[in-house]
Coordinates of C-alpha atoms in Angstrom, one line a residue:
M33 CA -14.0 8.5 -37.1
K34 CA -15.0 9.9 -33.7
T35 CA -15.8 13.4 -35.1
T36 CA -18.1 14.7 -37.7
E37 CA -15.5 17.2 -39.0
I38 CA -14.3 16.3 -42.5
R39 CA -10.7 15.3 -42.5
E40 CA -10.7 13.5 -45.8
P41 CA -13.4 12.7 -48.3
Y42 CA -16.0 10.2 -47.1
R43 CA -16.5 6.8 -48.7
M44 CA -19.8 5.1 -49.1
E45 CA -18.6 2.2 -46.9
E46 CA -18.5 4.6 -43.9
F47 CA -22.3 5.0 -44.1
L48 CA -22.9 1.2 -44.3
R49 CA -20.8 0.0 -41.3
P50 CA -22.5 -2.8 -39.3
Q51 CA -22.8 -2.8 -35.5
W52 CA -20.3 -4.6 -33.4
F53 CA -22.7 -7.4 -32.2
Q54 CA -23.5 -8.2 -35.8
K55 CA -19.8 -8.9 -36.5
V56 CA -19.5 -11.1 -33.4
A57 CA -22.6 -13.1 -34.2
Q58 CA -21.7 -13.4 -37.9
M59 CA -25.0 -11.6 -38.8
V60 CA -23.7 -8.9 -41.1
H61 CA -26.1 -9.5 -43.9
F62 CA -24.4 -7.1 -46.3
Q63 CA -20.7 -7.5 -46.2
W64 CA -19.7 -4.6 -48.5
R65 CA -16.5 -5.0 -50.5
R66 CA -15.0 -3.3 -53.5
S67 CA -14.8 -5.4 -56.7
P68 CA -11.2 -5.4 -58.0
V69 CA -12.6 -5.4 -61.6
D70 CA -14.6 -2.1 -61.6
N71 CA -14.4 -0.9 -58.0
S72 CA -18.1 -1.4 -57.6
M73 CA -19.6 -2.4 -54.3
V74 CA -20.7 -6.0 -53.9
N75 CA -22.0 -8.2 -51.1
A76 CA -19.1 -10.5 -50.3
S77 CA -21.0 -13.4 -48.6
M78 CA -24.4 -14.9 -48.4
L79 CA -23.6 -17.0 -45.3
P80 CA -25.4 -14.7 -42.9
F81 CA -28.6 -14.9 -44.9
C82 CA -28.3 -18.7 -45.0
L83 CA -27.8 -18.9 -41.2
S84 CA -30.7 -16.5 -40.7
A85 CA -32.9 -18.6 -43.0
L86 CA -32.1 -21.7 -40.9
L87 CA -33.0 -19.9 -37.6
N88 CA -36.2 -18.6 -39.1
V89 CA -37.3 -21.9 -40.4
L90 CA -36.6 -23.5 -37.0
F91 CA -38.5 -20.8 -35.1
F92 CA -41.6 -20.6 -37.3
S93 CA -41.8 -24.3 -37.9
C94 CA -41.9 -25.0 -34.2
N95 CA -44.2 -22.2 -33.4
G96 CA -46.5 -23.0 -36.3
W97 CA -46.8 -26.6 -35.1
D98 CA -47.6 -25.3 -31.6
I99 CA -50.4 -23.1 -33.0
I100 CA -51.8 -25.8 -35.2
G101 CA -51.8 -28.2 -32.2
H102 CA -53.6 -25.7 -30.1
L103 CA -56.3 -24.8 -32.7
W104 CA -57.0 -28.3 -34.1
L105 CA -56.1 -30.7 -31.2
G106 CA -56.9 -28.4 -28.3
R107 CA -53.4 -28.7 -26.7
P108 CA -52.3 -25.9 -24.4
A109 CA -50.1 -23.4 -26.3
N110 CA -46.9 -21.8 -25.1
Q111 CA -47.0 -18.8 -27.3
N112 CA -45.9 -15.3 -26.2
P113 CA -48.0 -13.1 -28.5
P114 CA -46.0 -9.9 -28.1
V115 CA -42.7 -11.7 -28.9
F116 CA -44.2 -13.8 -31.7
S117 CA -45.7 -10.7 -33.4
I118 CA -42.5 -8.6 -33.2
T119 CA -40.6 -11.6 -34.5
I120 CA -42.9 -11.7 -37.6
Y121 CA -42.2 -7.9 -37.9
F122 CA -38.5 -8.4 -37.9
S123 CA -38.6 -11.4 -40.2
I124 CA -40.7 -9.6 -42.8
R125 CA -37.9 -7.0 -43.0
G126 CA -35.3 -9.7 -43.2
L127 CA -37.2 -11.5 -46.0
M128 CA -37.4 -8.1 -47.9
L129 CA -33.6 -7.7 -47.5
F130 CA -33.1 -11.1 -49.1
L131 CA -35.6 -10.8 -51.9
K132 CA -34.4 -7.3 -52.8
R133 CA -30.7 -7.9 -52.2
R134 CA -29.7 -7.4 -55.8
E135 CA -31.8 -4.2 -56.1
I136 CA -30.2 -2.9 -52.8
V137 CA -26.7 -3.6 -54.1
E138 CA -27.5 -1.8 -57.4
F139 CA -29.0 1.1 -55.6
V140 CA -26.0 1.5 -53.3
N141 CA -23.8 1.5 -56.3
D142 CA -26.0 4.2 -57.9
L143 CA -25.5 6.3 -54.8
D144 CA -21.8 5.5 -54.7
R145 CA -21.4 6.8 -58.3
E146 CA -23.2 10.0 -57.4
C147 CA -21.1 10.5 -54.3
P148 CA -18.5 13.1 -54.9
R149 CA -14.9 11.9 -54.4
D150 CA -13.2 15.2 -53.6
L151 CA -13.4 17.3 -50.4
V152 CA -14.6 20.5 -52.1
S153 CA -17.5 18.9 -53.9
Q154 CA -18.5 17.0 -50.7
L155 CA -18.6 20.3 -48.8
D156 CA -20.6 22.0 -51.5
M157 CA -23.1 19.1 -51.4
Q158 CA -23.2 19.3 -47.6
M159 CA -22.1 15.7 -47.1
D160 CA -20.6 16.7 -43.8
E161 CA -24.1 17.4 -42.4
T162 CA -25.4 14.1 -43.9
Y163 CA -22.6 12.2 -42.2
R164 CA -23.1 14.0 -38.9
N165 CA -26.8 13.0 -38.9
F166 CA -25.8 9.4 -39.7
W167 CA -23.1 9.2 -37.0
Q168 CA -25.4 10.6 -34.3
R169 CA -28.0 8.0 -35.2
Y170 CA -25.4 5.2 -35.5
R171 CA -24.3 5.9 -31.9
F172 CA -27.9 5.9 -30.7
I173 CA -28.5 2.5 -32.4
R174 CA -25.3 1.2 -30.9
I175 CA -26.5 2.0 -27.4
Y176 CA -29.9 0.4 -28.1
A177 CA -28.4 -2.7 -29.6
H178 CA -25.6 -3.3 -27.0
F179 CA -27.5 -2.3 -23.8
G180 CA -31.2 -2.7 -24.4
G181 CA -30.9 -5.9 -26.4
P182 CA -28.8 -7.8 -23.7
M183 CA -31.2 -6.5 -21.0
F184 CA -34.2 -8.0 -22.9
C185 CA -32.3 -11.3 -23.2
V186 CA -30.8 -11.6 -19.7
V187 CA -34.0 -10.8 -17.7
P188 CA -35.7 -14.2 -18.4
L189 CA -32.4 -16.0 -17.6
A190 CA -32.1 -14.0 -14.3
L191 CA -35.7 -14.9 -13.4
F192 CA -35.0 -18.5 -14.0
L193 CA -31.8 -18.6 -12.0
L194 CA -33.2 -16.6 -9.1
T195 CA -36.8 -17.7 -8.8
H196 CA -37.3 -21.2 -10.4
E197 CA -38.6 -23.5 -7.7
G198 CA -36.9 -26.8 -8.5
K199 CA -35.7 -29.3 -11.1
D200 CA -39.1 -31.0 -11.4
T201 CA -41.0 -27.8 -11.9
P202 CA -41.7 -26.9 -15.6
V203 CA -40.2 -23.7 -16.9
A204 CA -42.8 -21.0 -16.9
Q205 CA -43.4 -18.8 -19.9
H206 CA -42.1 -15.6 -18.2
E207 CA -38.8 -17.4 -17.6
Q208 CA -38.4 -18.1 -21.3
L209 CA -36.9 -15.6 -23.8
L210 CA -39.2 -16.2 -26.7
G211 CA -41.7 -18.9 -25.8
G212 CA -43.2 -21.3 -28.3
W213 CA -42.6 -25.0 -28.8
L214 CA -39.6 -27.3 -29.2
P215 CA -39.5 -31.1 -29.8
F216 CA -39.6 -33.5 -26.9
G217 CA -40.8 -30.9 -24.5
V218 CA -37.3 -29.5 -24.0
R219 CA -38.6 -26.0 -23.6
K220 CA -40.4 -26.9 -20.4
K221 CA -37.5 -29.0 -18.9
P222 CA -35.2 -27.1 -16.5
K223 CA -32.1 -29.2 -17.4
Y224 CA -32.3 -28.0 -21.0
Y225 CA -32.9 -24.4 -20.1
L226 CA -29.5 -23.0 -21.1
L227 CA -29.7 -24.8 -24.5
V228 CA -33.2 -23.5 -25.2
W229 CA -32.1 -20.0 -24.0
F230 CA -29.1 -20.1 -26.4
I231 CA -31.3 -21.0 -29.3
D232 CA -33.7 -18.2 -28.4
L233 CA -30.8 -15.9 -28.1
M234 CA -29.6 -16.7 -31.6
C235 CA -33.1 -16.2 -33.0
T236 CA -33.4 -12.8 -31.2
T237 CA -30.0 -11.7 -32.5
C238 CA -31.0 -12.7 -36.0
G239 CA -34.2 -10.7 -35.8
V240 CA -32.6 -7.6 -34.3
S241 CA -29.8 -7.8 -36.9
F242 CA -32.5 -7.9 -39.7
F243 CA -34.2 -4.8 -38.1
I244 CA -31.0 -2.8 -37.8
T245 CA -29.7 -3.7 -41.3
F246 CA -33.1 -2.7 -42.8
D247 CA -33.2 0.5 -40.7
N248 CA -29.6 1.6 -41.6
L249 CA -30.1 1.0 -45.3
F250 CA -33.4 2.8 -45.3
N251 CA -32.0 5.8 -43.5
V252 CA -28.7 6.0 -45.4
M253 CA -30.4 5.9 -48.8
Q254 CA -33.0 8.5 -47.7
G255 CA -30.2 10.7 -46.3
H256 CA -28.3 10.7 -49.6
L257 CA -31.4 11.3 -51.6
V258 CA -32.3 14.3 -49.5
M259 CA -28.8 15.6 -49.8
H260 CA -28.8 15.3 -53.6
L261 CA -32.2 16.9 -53.9
G262 CA -31.2 19.7 -51.6
H263 CA -28.1 20.4 -53.6
L264 CA -30.1 20.4 -56.8
A265 CA -32.6 22.8 -55.2
R266 CA -29.7 25.2 -54.5
K267 CA -28.7 24.9 -58.1
F268 CA -32.2 25.9 -59.2
S269 CA -32.1 28.9 -56.9
A270 CA -28.8 30.0 -58.4
I271 CA -30.3 30.2 -62.0
D272 CA -30.4 33.7 -63.3
P273 CA -33.1 33.9 -66.0
R274 CA -31.6 37.1 -67.5
Q275 CA -28.7 35.0 -68.8
S276 CA -31.1 33.5 -71.3
L277 CA -31.1 37.0 -73.0
T278 CA -27.3 37.3 -73.4
N279 CA -26.1 33.7 -74.0
E280 CA -29.1 31.6 -74.8
N281 CA -27.3 28.5 -76.1
Q282 CA -25.0 28.1 -73.1
F283 CA -27.8 28.9 -70.7
F284 CA -30.0 26.1 -72.1
A285 CA -27.1 23.7 -72.3
D286 CA -26.6 24.2 -68.5
L287 CA -30.3 24.0 -68.0
R288 CA -30.5 20.7 -69.8
L289 CA -28.0 19.2 -67.4
L290 CA -30.0 20.3 -64.4
V291 CA -33.2 18.8 -65.8
Q292 CA -31.5 15.6 -66.7
R293 CA -30.2 15.4 -63.1
Q294 CA -33.6 16.0 -61.7
Q295 CA -35.0 13.2 -63.9
F296 CA -32.2 10.9 -62.7
L297 CA -32.9 11.7 -59.0
N298 CA -36.6 11.2 -59.5
G299 CA -35.8 7.8 -61.0
L300 CA -33.6 7.0 -57.9
C301 CA -36.5 8.0 -55.6
R302 CA -38.8 5.6 -57.5
K303 CA -36.3 2.8 -57.2
Y304 CA -35.9 3.5 -53.5
N305 CA -39.6 3.3 -53.0
D306 CA -39.8 0.0 -55.0
I307 CA -37.2 -1.6 -52.7
F308 CA -39.1 -0.9 -49.5
K309 CA -42.8 -0.6 -50.5
V310 CA -43.8 -4.2 -49.7
A311 CA -42.1 -3.9 -46.3
F312 CA -44.0 -0.7 -45.7
L313 CA -47.3 -2.2 -46.5
V314 CA -46.9 -5.4 -44.4
S315 CA -44.6 -4.7 -41.6
N316 CA -46.1 -1.3 -40.5
F317 CA -49.5 -2.9 -39.8
V318 CA -47.8 -6.0 -38.2
G319 CA -46.0 -3.4 -36.1
A320 CA -49.3 -2.0 -35.0
G321 CA -50.4 -5.4 -33.9
S322 CA -47.1 -6.0 -32.0
L323 CA -47.6 -2.6 -30.3
C324 CA -51.1 -3.6 -29.3
F325 CA -49.9 -6.8 -27.7
Y326 CA -47.1 -5.0 -25.8
L327 CA -49.5 -2.4 -24.5
F328 CA -51.9 -5.2 -23.4
M329 CA -49.0 -7.1 -21.7
L330 CA -47.9 -3.9 -19.9
S331 CA -51.5 -3.1 -18.8
E332 CA -52.1 -6.6 -17.4
T333 CA -49.1 -7.0 -15.2
S334 CA -47.8 -5.3 -12.1
D335 CA -44.5 -7.1 -12.1
A336 CA -41.7 -4.5 -12.3
V337 CA -39.3 -7.0 -14.0
I338 CA -41.8 -7.9 -16.7
I339 CA -42.6 -4.2 -17.2
A340 CA -38.9 -3.4 -17.5
Q341 CA -38.4 -6.2 -20.0
Y342 CA -41.2 -5.2 -22.3
I343 CA -41.2 -1.4 -22.1
L344 CA -38.1 -1.2 -24.3
P345 CA -39.5 -3.1 -27.3
T346 CA -42.7 -1.0 -27.0
L347 CA -40.7 2.3 -27.1
V348 CA -38.6 1.0 -29.9
L349 CA -41.6 0.1 -32.0
V350 CA -43.1 3.6 -31.5
G351 CA -39.8 5.4 -32.0
F352 CA -38.7 3.6 -35.2
T353 CA -42.2 3.7 -36.7
F354 CA -42.2 7.4 -36.1
E355 CA -38.8 7.8 -37.7
I356 CA -39.7 5.9 -40.8
C357 CA -42.8 8.1 -41.3
L358 CA -40.7 11.2 -40.5
R359 CA -38.1 10.2 -43.2
G360 CA -40.9 9.8 -45.7
T361 CA -42.1 13.3 -44.9
Q362 CA -38.5 14.7 -45.2
L363 CA -38.2 13.1 -48.7
E364 CA -41.4 14.7 -49.7
E365 CA -40.3 18.1 -48.4
A366 CA -36.9 17.8 -50.2
S367 CA -38.7 17.0 -53.5
E368 CA -41.1 19.9 -52.9
G369 CA -38.1 22.1 -52.4
L370 CA -37.3 21.8 -56.1
E371 CA -40.6 23.5 -57.0
S372 CA -40.2 26.1 -54.3
S373 CA -36.7 27.0 -55.6
L374 CA -38.0 27.2 -59.1
R375 CA -40.9 29.5 -58.0
S376 CA -38.6 31.9 -56.3
Q377 CA -36.9 32.7 -59.6
E378 CA -37.5 36.0 -61.4
W379 CA -38.6 33.9 -64.4
Y380 CA -40.4 36.9 -66.0
L381 CA -37.0 38.5 -66.7
G382 CA -35.9 35.6 -68.9
S383 CA -36.3 35.2 -72.7
Q384 CA -39.6 34.2 -74.2
R385 CA -38.2 30.7 -74.9
Y386 CA -37.2 30.3 -71.2
R387 CA -40.6 31.6 -70.0
K388 CA -42.3 28.9 -72.1
F389 CA -39.9 26.3 -70.8
Y390 CA -40.5 27.5 -67.3
L391 CA -44.2 26.7 -67.4
L392 CA -43.5 23.1 -68.5
W393 CA -40.7 22.7 -65.9
T394 CA -42.9 24.0 -63.1
Q395 CA -45.6 21.4 -64.0
Y396 CA -42.9 18.6 -63.9
C397 CA -41.6 19.8 -60.5
Q398 CA -45.1 19.5 -59.1
R399 CA -44.8 15.7 -59.3
T400 CA -43.5 15.3 -55.8
Q401 CA -41.7 12.1 -55.0
K402 CA -43.4 10.2 -52.1
L403 CA -42.9 7.0 -50.3
G404 CA -45.9 4.7 -50.4
A405 CA -47.1 1.2 -51.2
F406 CA -49.3 0.4 -54.3
G407 CA -51.4 3.5 -53.7
L408 CA -52.7 2.0 -50.4
I409 CA -50.6 4.0 -48.0
R410 CA -48.3 7.0 -48.0
V411 CA -45.4 6.9 -45.6
N412 CA -45.5 10.2 -43.8
M413 CA -46.6 11.7 -40.5
V414 CA -50.3 11.2 -41.3
H415 CA -49.5 7.5 -41.7
F416 CA -47.8 7.4 -38.3
T417 CA -51.0 8.8 -36.8
E418 CA -53.0 6.1 -38.6
I419 CA -50.8 3.3 -37.2
M420 CA -51.0 4.6 -33.7
Q421 CA -54.8 4.8 -34.0
L422 CA -55.0 1.3 -35.3
A423 CA -52.8 0.0 -32.4
Y424 CA -55.0 1.8 -29.9
R425 CA -58.2 0.3 -31.5
L426 CA -56.8 -3.2 -31.3
F427 CA -55.7 -2.6 -27.7
T428 CA -59.1 -1.4 -26.6
F429 CA -60.7 -4.4 -28.4
L430 CA -58.5 -6.8 -26.5
K431 CA -59.2 -5.0 -23.2
S432 CA -62.9 -5.2 -23.8
H433 CA -62.9 -8.9 -24.6

């Protein structure tokens, strides 16, 4: 759809669409299909994960051998620290997607079951706004993936074709896409350059696909949870405590359904956090290290081409880290909105039974749902500040040494 106006009810698949380059490269890690048995959503193929695993084993085996040879044997290394660190960052997210693939499919089906099927219910739940936010973001990612990504990959190729001095001159690191080591010294031999560049291109495509798949799942899940929590908060605001005086049995029957839904949504928030918490703990700090290396690279060069190549990954790291922390803050605020809606009631006009229940309910609502990892970090805007401070400290350490 090219517009955010609702023409027919949305389906969950519309929120999970891959980018075009993922389809071309066969890197759609979750190929969502409807099961003919129960209409549930399943991942139709594991082939992209297998291909990605092969590329990651190749990349990290070769680079690990290069690092070991440098540390133990004193051989000169051909590592590109900014690229190597961000590759680790992407691969951690890809590993999380693989290890948590069953939980992800189960969670998507939970959201699919909760997604209203008719137009009126979707409008009442404000799914049109949720889809509008998704579509705007999807288009931004499409621009980044299909313009920024090719630019990053083509710059080293252009440097090699335009500036390389001769067939007997080894390929310099700035002419390589990823750097590192390959058997038989092929990475340094000009006649194998296009083969090496193609291998690097496939590894880069794999990493970016991991990143975009992780990013889309994280944001779609968060958007739906915020939508459901906001809808429930409006239900809380619509409660009239005075009805507990006139039709107490029906009032508490309706109230029981709201509390059960709140408990269900809280359970979904916990499952959501369990899926991503390891990635939060590891990749955010690896991202800080990657950002440090990119800043160091940019500060140490005056070459406009190198700056143009590395400025985009730097901005992407900052921007996407900011957004993840912002999404965590939004989920907290949506969860806190339940308590705010409850406190705005004229609870003192209700029956004695309701007033007693209200006190217990308020205490339960104070248990705000948060994104975090094992109690060590909390994913919100404060955490974003901590990551940026860590990256700056690492950067100043490198500069001073």
